[in-house]
C-alpha positions as a printed Julia matrix, in Angstrom:
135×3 Matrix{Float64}:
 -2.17   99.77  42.18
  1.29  101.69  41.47
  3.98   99.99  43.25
  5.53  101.6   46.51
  8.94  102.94  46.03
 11.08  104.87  48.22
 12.29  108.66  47.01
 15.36  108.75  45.42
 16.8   111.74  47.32
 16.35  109.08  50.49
 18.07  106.28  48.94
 20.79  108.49  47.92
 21.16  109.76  50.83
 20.82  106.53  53.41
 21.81  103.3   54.05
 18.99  100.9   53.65
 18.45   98.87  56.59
 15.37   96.8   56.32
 11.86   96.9   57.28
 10.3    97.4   60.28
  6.43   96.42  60.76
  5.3    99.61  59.6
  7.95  101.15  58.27
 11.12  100.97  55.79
 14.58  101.65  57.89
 17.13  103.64  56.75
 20.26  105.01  58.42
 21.61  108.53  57.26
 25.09  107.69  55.61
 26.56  110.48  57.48
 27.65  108.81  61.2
 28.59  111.72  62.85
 25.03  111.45  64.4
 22.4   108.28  64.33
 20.39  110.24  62.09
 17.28  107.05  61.32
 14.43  108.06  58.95
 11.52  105.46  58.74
  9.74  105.46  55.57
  5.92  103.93  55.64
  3.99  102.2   52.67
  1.72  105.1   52.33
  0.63  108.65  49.29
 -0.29  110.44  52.52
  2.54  113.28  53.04
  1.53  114.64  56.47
  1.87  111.46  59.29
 -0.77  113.06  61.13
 -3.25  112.29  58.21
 -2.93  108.81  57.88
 -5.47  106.39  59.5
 -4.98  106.29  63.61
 -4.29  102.14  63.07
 -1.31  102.79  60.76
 -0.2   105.66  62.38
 -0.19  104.12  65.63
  2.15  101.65  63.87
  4.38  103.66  62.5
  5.21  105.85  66.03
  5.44  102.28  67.72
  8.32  101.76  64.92
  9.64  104.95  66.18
  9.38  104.13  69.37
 11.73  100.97  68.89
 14.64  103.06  67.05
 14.51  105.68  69.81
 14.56  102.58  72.4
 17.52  101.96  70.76
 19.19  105.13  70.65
 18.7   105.33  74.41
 18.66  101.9   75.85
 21.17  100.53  73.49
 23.36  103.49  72.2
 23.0   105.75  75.16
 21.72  109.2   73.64
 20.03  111.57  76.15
 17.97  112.9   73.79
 16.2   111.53  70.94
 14.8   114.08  68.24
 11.45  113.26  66.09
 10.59  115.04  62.79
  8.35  114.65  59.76
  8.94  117.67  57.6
  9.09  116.79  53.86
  9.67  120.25  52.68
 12.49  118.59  50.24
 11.81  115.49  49.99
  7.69  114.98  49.75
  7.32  111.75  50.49
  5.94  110.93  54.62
  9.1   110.1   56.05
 10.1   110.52  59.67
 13.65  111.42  61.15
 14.67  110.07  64.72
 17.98  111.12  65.68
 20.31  110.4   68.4
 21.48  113.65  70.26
 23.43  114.56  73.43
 25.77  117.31  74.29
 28.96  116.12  72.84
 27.44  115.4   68.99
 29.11  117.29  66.04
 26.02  120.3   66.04
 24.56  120.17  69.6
 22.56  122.17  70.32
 21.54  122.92  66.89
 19.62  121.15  64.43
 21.41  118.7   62.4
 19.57  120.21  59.1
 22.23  123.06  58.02
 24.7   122.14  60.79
 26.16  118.79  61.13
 29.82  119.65  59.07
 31.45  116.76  60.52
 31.08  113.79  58.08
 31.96  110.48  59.26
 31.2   107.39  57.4
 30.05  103.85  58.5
 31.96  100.88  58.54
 30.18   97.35  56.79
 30.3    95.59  60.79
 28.62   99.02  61.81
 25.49   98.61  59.41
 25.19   95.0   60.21
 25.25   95.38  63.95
 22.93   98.4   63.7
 20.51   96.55  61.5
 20.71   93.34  64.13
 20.01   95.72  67.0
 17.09   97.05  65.56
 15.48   93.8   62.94
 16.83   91.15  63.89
 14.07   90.69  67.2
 10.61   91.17  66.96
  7.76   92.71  69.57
């Protein structure tokens, strides 16, 4: 059994949060959007090929972050994307959106210019919100 690690272009590219019940949390380093991408334990590329248990499991982790982005944070809109046309491991984007982000109404792939960074109190209140209580 090979061990499970997460793609290098992610790690460069993220903070990493924690872990979720089905998936691995990061948080896109740039904070001019919440820009989350869960990574689960899994070869499969395409989310819609993996078994119906786990990938029940991994849209109830999505679920949670996009509970969070409009419960917690406020967003109006919540965008959900597995694409892996650059990086090919299964990973899944949820993003925060509303009218006043940095590329509204545009994608943020190719448009987000603005680049804002996170503060240490940021990641560690993020990472509460979202691990620190369980379902």
């Amino acid at each position: 059994m090979t061990e499970f690690s997460i793609h290098p272009q992610l790690l460069t590219d993220c903070h990493r949060l924690g872990r979720l019940p089905a998936t691995h949390l990061l948080l896109h380093k740039n904070a001019a959007v919440p820009w989350f991408i869960l990574v689960p334990e899994t070869a499969l590329g395409n989310l819609l090929d993996l078994p119906t248990e786990e990938r029940d499991a991994v849209l109830a982790d999505c679920k949670r972050v996009s509970d969070y982005l409009t419960g917690t944070r406020g967003y109006t809109k919540v965008n959900v994307a597995w694409i892996g046309n650059v990086v090919p491991q299964l990973h899944v984007h949820v993003i925060g959106r509303d009218p006043a982000d940095a590329c509204w109404p545009k994608p943020v792939w190719g448009h987000l210019e603005t680049v804002r960074e996170y503060g240490s109190d940021a990641l560690a209140a993020i990472g509460a919100a979202l691990l620190g209580a369980r379902d």
